[in-house]
PDB file of C-alpha atoms in Angstrom:
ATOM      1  CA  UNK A 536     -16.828  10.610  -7.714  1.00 59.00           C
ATOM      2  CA  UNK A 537     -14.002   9.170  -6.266  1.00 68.00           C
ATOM      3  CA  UNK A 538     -14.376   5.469  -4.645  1.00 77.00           C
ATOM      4  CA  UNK A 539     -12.843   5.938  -1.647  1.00 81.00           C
ATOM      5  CA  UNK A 540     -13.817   9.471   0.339  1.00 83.00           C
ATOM      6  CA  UNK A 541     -11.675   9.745   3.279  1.00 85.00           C
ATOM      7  CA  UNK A 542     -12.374  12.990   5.965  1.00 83.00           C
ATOM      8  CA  UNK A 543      -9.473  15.367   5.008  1.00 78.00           C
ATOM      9  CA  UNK A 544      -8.382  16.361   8.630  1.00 83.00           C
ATOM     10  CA  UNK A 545      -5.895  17.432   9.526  1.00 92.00           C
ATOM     11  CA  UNK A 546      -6.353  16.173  13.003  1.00 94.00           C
ATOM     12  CA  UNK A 547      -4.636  17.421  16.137  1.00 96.00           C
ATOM     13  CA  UNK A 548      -5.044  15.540  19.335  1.00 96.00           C
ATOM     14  CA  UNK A 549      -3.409  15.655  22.723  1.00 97.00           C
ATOM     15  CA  UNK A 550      -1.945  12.506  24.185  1.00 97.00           C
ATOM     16  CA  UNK A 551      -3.564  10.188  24.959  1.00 97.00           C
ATOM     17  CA  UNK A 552      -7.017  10.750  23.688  1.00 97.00           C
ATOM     18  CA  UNK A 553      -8.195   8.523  21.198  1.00 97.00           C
ATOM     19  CA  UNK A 554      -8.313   9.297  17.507  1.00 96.00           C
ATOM     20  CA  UNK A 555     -10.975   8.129  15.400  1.00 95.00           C
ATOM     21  CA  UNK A 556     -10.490   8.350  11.626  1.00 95.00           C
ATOM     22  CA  UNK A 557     -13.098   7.590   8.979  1.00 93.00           C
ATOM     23  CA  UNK A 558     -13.783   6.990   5.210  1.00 90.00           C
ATOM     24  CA  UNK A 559     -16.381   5.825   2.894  1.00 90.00           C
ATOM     25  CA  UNK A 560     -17.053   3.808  -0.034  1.00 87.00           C
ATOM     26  CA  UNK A 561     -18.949   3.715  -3.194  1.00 86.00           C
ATOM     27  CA  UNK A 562     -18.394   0.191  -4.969  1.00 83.00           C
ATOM     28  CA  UNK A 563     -20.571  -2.746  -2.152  1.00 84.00           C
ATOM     29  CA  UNK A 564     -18.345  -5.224  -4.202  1.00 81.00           C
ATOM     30  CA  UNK A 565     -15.628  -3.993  -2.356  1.00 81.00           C
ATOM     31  CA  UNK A 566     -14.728  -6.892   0.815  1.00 81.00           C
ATOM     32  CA  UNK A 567     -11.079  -5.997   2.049  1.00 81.00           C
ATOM     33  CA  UNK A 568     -10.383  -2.706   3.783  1.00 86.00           C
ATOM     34  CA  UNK A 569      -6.966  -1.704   4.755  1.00 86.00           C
ATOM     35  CA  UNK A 570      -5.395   1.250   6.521  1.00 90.00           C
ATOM     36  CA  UNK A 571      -1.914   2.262   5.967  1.00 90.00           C
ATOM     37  CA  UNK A 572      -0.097   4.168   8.544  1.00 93.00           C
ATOM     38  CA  UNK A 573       2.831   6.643   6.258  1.00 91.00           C
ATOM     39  CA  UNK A 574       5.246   8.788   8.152  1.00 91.00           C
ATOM     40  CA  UNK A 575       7.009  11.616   6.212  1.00 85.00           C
ATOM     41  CA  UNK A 576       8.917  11.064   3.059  1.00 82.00           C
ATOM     42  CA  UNK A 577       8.427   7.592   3.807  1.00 87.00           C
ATOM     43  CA  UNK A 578       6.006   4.784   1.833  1.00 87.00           C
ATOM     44  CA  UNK A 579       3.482   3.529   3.652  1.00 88.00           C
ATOM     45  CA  UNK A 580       3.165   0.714   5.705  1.00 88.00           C
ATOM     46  CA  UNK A 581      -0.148  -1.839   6.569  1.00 84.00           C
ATOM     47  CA  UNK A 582      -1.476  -1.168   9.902  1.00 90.00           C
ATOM     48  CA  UNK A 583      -5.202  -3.207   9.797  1.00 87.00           C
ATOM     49  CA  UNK A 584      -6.976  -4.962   7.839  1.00 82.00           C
ATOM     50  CA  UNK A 585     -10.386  -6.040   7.586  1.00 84.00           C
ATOM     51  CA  UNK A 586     -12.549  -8.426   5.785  1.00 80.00           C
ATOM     52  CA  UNK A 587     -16.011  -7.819   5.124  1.00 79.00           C
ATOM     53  CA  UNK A 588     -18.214  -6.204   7.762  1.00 80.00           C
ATOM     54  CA  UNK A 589     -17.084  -6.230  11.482  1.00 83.00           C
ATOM     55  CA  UNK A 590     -14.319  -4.858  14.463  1.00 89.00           C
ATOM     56  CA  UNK A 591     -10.820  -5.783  14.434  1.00 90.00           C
ATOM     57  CA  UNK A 592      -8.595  -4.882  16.820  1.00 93.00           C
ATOM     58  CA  UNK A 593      -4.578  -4.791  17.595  1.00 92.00           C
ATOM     59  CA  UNK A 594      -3.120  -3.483  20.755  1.00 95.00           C
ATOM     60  CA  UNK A 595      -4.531   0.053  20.733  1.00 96.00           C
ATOM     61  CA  UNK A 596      -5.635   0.175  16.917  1.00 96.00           C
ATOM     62  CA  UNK A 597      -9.213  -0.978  15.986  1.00 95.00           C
ATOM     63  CA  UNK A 598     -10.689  -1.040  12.703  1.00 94.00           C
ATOM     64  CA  UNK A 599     -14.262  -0.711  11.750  1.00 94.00           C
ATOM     65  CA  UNK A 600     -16.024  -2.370   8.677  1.00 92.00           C
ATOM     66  CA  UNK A 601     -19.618  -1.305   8.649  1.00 91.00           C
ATOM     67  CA  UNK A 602     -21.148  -2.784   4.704  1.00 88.00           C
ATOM     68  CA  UNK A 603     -24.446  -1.547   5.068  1.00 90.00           C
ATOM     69  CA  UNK A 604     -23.654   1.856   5.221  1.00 91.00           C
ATOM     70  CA  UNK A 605     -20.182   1.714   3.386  1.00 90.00           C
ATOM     71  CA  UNK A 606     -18.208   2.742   6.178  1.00 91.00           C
ATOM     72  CA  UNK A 607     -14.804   2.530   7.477  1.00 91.00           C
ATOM     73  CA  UNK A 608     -13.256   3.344  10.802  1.00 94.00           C
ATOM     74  CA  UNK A 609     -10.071   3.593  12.706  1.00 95.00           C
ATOM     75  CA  UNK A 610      -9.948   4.319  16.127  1.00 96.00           C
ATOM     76  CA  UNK A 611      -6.043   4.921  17.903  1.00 97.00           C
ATOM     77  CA  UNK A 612      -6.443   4.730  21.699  1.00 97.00           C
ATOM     78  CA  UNK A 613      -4.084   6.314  23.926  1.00 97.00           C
ATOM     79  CA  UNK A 614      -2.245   8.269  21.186  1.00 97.00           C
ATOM     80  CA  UNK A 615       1.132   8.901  21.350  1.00 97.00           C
ATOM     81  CA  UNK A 616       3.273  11.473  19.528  1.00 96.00           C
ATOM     82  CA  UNK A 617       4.770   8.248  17.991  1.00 96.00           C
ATOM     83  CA  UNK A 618       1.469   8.370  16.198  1.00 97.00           C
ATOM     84  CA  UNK A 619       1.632  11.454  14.393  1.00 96.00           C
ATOM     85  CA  UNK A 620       1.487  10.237  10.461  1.00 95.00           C
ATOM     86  CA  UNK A 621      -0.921  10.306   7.972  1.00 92.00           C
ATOM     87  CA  UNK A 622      -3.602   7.452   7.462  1.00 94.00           C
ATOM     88  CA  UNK A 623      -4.531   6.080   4.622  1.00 90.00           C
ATOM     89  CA  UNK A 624      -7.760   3.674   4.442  1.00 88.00           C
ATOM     90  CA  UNK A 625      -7.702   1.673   1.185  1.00 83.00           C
ATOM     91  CA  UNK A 626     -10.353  -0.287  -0.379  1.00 79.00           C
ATOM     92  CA  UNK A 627      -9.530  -3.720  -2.168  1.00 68.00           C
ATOM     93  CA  UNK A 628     -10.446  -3.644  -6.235  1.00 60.00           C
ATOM     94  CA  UNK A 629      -8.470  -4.174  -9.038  1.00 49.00           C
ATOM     95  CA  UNK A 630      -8.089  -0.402  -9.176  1.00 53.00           C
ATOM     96  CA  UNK A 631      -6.594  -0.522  -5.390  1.00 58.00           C
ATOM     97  CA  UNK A 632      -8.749   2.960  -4.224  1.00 61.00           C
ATOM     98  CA  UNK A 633      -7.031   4.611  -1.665  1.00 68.00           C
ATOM     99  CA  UNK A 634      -8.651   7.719   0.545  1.00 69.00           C
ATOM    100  CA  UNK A 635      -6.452  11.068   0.322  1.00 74.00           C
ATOM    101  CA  UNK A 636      -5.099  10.490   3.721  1.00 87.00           C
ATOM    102  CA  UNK A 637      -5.760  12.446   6.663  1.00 92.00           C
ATOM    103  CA  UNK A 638      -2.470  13.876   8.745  1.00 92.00           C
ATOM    104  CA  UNK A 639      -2.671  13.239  12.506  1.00 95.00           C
ATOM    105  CA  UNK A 640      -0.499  15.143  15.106  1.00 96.00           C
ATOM    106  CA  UNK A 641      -0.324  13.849  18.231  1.00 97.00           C
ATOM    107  CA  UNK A 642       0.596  16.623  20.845  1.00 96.00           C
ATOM    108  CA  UNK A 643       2.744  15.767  24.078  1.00 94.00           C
TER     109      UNK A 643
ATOM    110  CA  UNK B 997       8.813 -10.817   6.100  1.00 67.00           C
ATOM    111  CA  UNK B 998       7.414  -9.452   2.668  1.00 82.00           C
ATOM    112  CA  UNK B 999      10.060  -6.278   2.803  1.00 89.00           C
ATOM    113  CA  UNK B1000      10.392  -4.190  -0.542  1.00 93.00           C
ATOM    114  CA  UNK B1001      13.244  -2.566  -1.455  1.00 95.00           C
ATOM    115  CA  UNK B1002      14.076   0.767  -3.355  1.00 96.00           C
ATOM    116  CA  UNK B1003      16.924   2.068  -5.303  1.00 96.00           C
ATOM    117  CA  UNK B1004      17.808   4.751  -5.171  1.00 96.00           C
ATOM    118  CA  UNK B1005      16.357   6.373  -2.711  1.00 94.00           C
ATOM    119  CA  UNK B1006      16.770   9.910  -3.944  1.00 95.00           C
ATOM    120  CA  UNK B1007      18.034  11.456  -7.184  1.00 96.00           C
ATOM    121  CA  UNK B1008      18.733  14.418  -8.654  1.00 96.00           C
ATOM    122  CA  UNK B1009      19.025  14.873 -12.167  1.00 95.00           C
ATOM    123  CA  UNK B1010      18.950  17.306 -15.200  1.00 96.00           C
ATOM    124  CA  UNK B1011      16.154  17.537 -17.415  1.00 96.00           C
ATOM    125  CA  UNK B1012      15.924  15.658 -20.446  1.00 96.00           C
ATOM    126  CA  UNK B1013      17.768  12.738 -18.991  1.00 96.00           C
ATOM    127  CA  UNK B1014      16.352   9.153 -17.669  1.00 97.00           C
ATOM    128  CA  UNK B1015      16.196   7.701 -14.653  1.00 97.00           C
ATOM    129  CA  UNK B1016      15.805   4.380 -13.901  1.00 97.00           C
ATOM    130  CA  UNK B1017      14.041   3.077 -10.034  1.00 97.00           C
ATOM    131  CA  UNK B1018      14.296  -0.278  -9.202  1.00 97.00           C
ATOM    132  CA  UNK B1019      11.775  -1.932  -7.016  1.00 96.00           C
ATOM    133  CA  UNK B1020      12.570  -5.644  -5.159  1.00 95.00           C
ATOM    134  CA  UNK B1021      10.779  -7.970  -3.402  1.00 93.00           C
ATOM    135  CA  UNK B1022      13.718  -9.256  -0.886  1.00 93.00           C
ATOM    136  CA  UNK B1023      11.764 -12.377   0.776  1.00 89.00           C
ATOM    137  CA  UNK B1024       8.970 -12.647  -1.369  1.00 88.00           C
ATOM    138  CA  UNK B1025       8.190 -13.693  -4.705  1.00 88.00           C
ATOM    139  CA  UNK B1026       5.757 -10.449  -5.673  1.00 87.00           C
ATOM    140  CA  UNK B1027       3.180 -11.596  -8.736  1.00 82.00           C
ATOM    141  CA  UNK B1028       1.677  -7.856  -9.054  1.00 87.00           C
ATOM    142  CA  UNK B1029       4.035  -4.671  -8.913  1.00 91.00           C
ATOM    143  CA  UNK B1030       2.157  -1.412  -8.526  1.00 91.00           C
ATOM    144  CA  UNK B1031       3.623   2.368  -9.107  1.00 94.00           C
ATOM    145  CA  UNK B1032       2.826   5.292  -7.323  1.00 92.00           C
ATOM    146  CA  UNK B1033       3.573   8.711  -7.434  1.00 93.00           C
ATOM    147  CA  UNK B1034       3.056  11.090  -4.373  1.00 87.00           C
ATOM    148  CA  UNK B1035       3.078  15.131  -4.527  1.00 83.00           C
ATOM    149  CA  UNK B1036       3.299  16.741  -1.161  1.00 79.00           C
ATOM    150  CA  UNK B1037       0.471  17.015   1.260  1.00 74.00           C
ATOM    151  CA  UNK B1038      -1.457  14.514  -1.303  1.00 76.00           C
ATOM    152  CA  UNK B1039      -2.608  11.011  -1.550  1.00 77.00           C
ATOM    153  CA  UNK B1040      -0.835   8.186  -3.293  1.00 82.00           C
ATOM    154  CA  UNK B1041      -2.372   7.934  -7.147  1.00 86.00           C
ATOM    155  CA  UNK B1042      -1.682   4.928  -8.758  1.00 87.00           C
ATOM    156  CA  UNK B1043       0.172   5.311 -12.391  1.00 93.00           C
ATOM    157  CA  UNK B1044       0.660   1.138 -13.283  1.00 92.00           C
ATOM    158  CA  UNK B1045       0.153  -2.407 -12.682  1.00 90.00           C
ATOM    159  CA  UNK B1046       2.839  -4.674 -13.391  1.00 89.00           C
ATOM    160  CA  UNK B1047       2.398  -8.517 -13.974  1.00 86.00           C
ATOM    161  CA  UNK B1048       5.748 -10.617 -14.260  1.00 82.00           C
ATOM    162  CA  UNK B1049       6.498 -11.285 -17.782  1.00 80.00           C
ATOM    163  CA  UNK B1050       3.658  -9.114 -19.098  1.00 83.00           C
ATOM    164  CA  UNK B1051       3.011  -5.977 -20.502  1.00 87.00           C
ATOM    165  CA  UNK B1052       1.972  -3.106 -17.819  1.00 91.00           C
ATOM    166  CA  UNK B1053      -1.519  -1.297 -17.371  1.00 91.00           C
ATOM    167  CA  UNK B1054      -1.478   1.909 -17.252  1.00 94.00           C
ATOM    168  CA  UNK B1055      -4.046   4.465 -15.439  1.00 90.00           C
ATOM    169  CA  UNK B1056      -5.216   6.549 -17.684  1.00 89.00           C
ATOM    170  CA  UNK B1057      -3.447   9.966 -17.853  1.00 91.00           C
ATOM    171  CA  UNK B1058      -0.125   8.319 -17.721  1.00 93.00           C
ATOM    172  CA  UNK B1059       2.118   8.539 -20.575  1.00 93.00           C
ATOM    173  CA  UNK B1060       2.942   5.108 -21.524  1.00 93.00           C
ATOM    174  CA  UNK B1061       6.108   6.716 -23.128  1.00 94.00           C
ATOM    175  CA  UNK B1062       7.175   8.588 -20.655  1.00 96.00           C
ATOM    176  CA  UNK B1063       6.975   6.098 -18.010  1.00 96.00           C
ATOM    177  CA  UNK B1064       8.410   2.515 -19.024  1.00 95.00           C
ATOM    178  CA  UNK B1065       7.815  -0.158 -16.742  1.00 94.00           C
ATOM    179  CA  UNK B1066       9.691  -3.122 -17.024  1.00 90.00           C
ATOM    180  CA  UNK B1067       8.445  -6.428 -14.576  1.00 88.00           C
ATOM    181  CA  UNK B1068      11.740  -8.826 -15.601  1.00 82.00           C
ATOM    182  CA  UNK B1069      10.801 -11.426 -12.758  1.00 89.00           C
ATOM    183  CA  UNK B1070       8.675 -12.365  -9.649  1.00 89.00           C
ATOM    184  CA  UNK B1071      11.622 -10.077  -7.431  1.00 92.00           C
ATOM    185  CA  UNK B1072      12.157  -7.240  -9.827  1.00 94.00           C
ATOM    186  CA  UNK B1073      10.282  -4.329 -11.400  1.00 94.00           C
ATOM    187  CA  UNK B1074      11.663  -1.128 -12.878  1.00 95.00           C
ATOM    188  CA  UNK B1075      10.328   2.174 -13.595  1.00 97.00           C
ATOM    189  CA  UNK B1076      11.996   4.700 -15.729  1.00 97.00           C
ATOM    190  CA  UNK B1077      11.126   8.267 -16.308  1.00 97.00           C
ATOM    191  CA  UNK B1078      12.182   9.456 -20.044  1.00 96.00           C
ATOM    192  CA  UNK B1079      13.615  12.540 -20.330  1.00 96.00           C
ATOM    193  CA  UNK B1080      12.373  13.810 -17.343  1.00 96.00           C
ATOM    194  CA  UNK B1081      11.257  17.158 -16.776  1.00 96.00           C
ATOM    195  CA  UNK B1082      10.804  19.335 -13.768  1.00 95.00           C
ATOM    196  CA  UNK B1083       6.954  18.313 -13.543  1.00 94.00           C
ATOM    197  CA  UNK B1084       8.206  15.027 -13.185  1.00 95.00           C
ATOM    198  CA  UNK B1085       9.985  15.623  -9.798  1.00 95.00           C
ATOM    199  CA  UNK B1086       7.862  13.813  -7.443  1.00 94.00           C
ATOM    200  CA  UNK B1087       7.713  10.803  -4.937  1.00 94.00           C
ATOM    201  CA  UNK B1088       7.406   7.594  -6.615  1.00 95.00           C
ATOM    202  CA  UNK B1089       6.255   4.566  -4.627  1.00 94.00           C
ATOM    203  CA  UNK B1090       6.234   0.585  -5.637  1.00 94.00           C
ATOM    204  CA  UNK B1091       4.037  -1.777  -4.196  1.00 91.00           C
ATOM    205  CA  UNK B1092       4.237  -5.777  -4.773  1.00 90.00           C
ATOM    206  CA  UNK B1093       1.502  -8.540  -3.574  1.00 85.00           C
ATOM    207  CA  UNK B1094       2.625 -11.808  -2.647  1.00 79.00           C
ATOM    208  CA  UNK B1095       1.747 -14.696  -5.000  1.00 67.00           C
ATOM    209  CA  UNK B1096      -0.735 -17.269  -3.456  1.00 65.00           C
ATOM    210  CA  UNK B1097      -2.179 -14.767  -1.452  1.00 61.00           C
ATOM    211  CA  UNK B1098      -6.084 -14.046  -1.694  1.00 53.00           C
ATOM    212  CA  UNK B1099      -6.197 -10.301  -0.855  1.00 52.00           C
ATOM    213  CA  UNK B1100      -4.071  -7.863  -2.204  1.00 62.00           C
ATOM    214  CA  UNK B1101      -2.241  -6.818   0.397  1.00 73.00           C
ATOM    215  CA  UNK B1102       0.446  -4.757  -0.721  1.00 79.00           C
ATOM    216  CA  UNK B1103       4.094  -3.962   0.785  1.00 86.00           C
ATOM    217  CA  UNK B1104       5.145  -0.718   0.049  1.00 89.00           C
ATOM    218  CA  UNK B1105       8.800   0.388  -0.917  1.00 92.00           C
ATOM    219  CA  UNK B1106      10.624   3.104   1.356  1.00 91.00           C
ATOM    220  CA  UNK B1107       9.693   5.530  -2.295  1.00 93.00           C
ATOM    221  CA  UNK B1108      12.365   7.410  -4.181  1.00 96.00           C
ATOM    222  CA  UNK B1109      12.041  11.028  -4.247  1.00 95.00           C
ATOM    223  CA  UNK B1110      12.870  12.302  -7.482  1.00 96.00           C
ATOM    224  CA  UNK B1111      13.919  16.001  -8.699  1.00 96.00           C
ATOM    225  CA  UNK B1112      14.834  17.208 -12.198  1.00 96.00           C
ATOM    226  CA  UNK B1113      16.707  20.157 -12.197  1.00 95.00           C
TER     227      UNK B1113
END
């Protein structure tokens, strides 16, 4: 069982709804969550971060921690085609456990 | 701040020949290097931690052989693929974390994508 299950999409929106990604966790000793944002052929980049349980939130990116039921969340509002990537939530160990990334498409 | 850097960016080359990638830590001094390798459509799987001035740790299914890691210095790691094959063609991603830092967030290098003829 993999640590990190992430929902496979892909995910297709029109613009401006919101997106909401999620993933899940195995290991409770796990306390930072990250989500990468990668564009094609590119590496990825850090979008959020999160430590422990709770909401953070930048601009029109919010993150979701949730401990007691191992859950992660990222919500885009007002999605642009800018958006369009795939998302990568990532779980802090030593083995750095990243979800398999789910491709969003933003439609104009 | 914290940019990595990537060289080269792509290359082509026959089989049974090296390549070397270089991963750097311009404005940063990077105490863990991690590599990646990518296939398309998939998820980043991790194939090595680096420490500066230490052996690497490898996940296992990698071929210690096959891919030599080399961490020379807090700014520097290298990654060569040995007489590469065309299984080998792939995108291959560093990663460093900044030293004195209690998480590890890691900066990501723009990858080199990688094809042996």
């Amino acid at each position: 069982q993999k640590e990190v299950e992430q929902d496979p999409g892909p995910l297709s929106v029109p613009e401006g709804a919101i997106v909401s990604l999620n993933c899940t966790y195995s290991n409770s000793a796990f306390q930072y969550f990250m989500w990468y944002r990668q564009y094609s052929r590119k590496g990825p980049e850090l979008l959020m971060y999160t430590y422990s349980s709770g909401n953070k939130e930048d601009g029109r990116f919010t993150a979701q921690v949730d401990k007691s039921s191992k859950y992660i969340s990222l919500f885009i509002r007002d999605s642009q085609p800018s958006d369009s990537a795939t998302y990568l939530c990532w779980a802090n160990d030593y083995k750095l456990s990243f979800g398999a990334g789910t491709t969003v498409t933003v439609r104009a | 701040g914290a940019v990595v850097s990537q060289h080269p960016s792509r290359v082509i080359c026959k089989s049974g020949t090296s390549v070397k990638i270089e991963c750097r830590s311009l404005d940063f001094q990077a105490t863990t290097m991690f590599w990646y390798r990518q296939f398309p459509k998939q998820s980043l799987m991790l194939m090595a931690t680096s420490n500066e001035g230490s052996k690497a740790t490898y996940e296992q299914g990698v071929e210690k052989d096959k891919f030599l890691i080399n961490h020379a210095s807090l700014t520097l790691s290298t990654l060569t693929v040995t007489s590469a094959h065309p299984e080998d063609s792939s995108f291959y991603i560093c990663s460093a974390s900044r030293a004195g830092f209690s998480y590890n967030e890691q900066f990501f290098g723009p990858g080199t994508r990688l094809t042996v003829l």
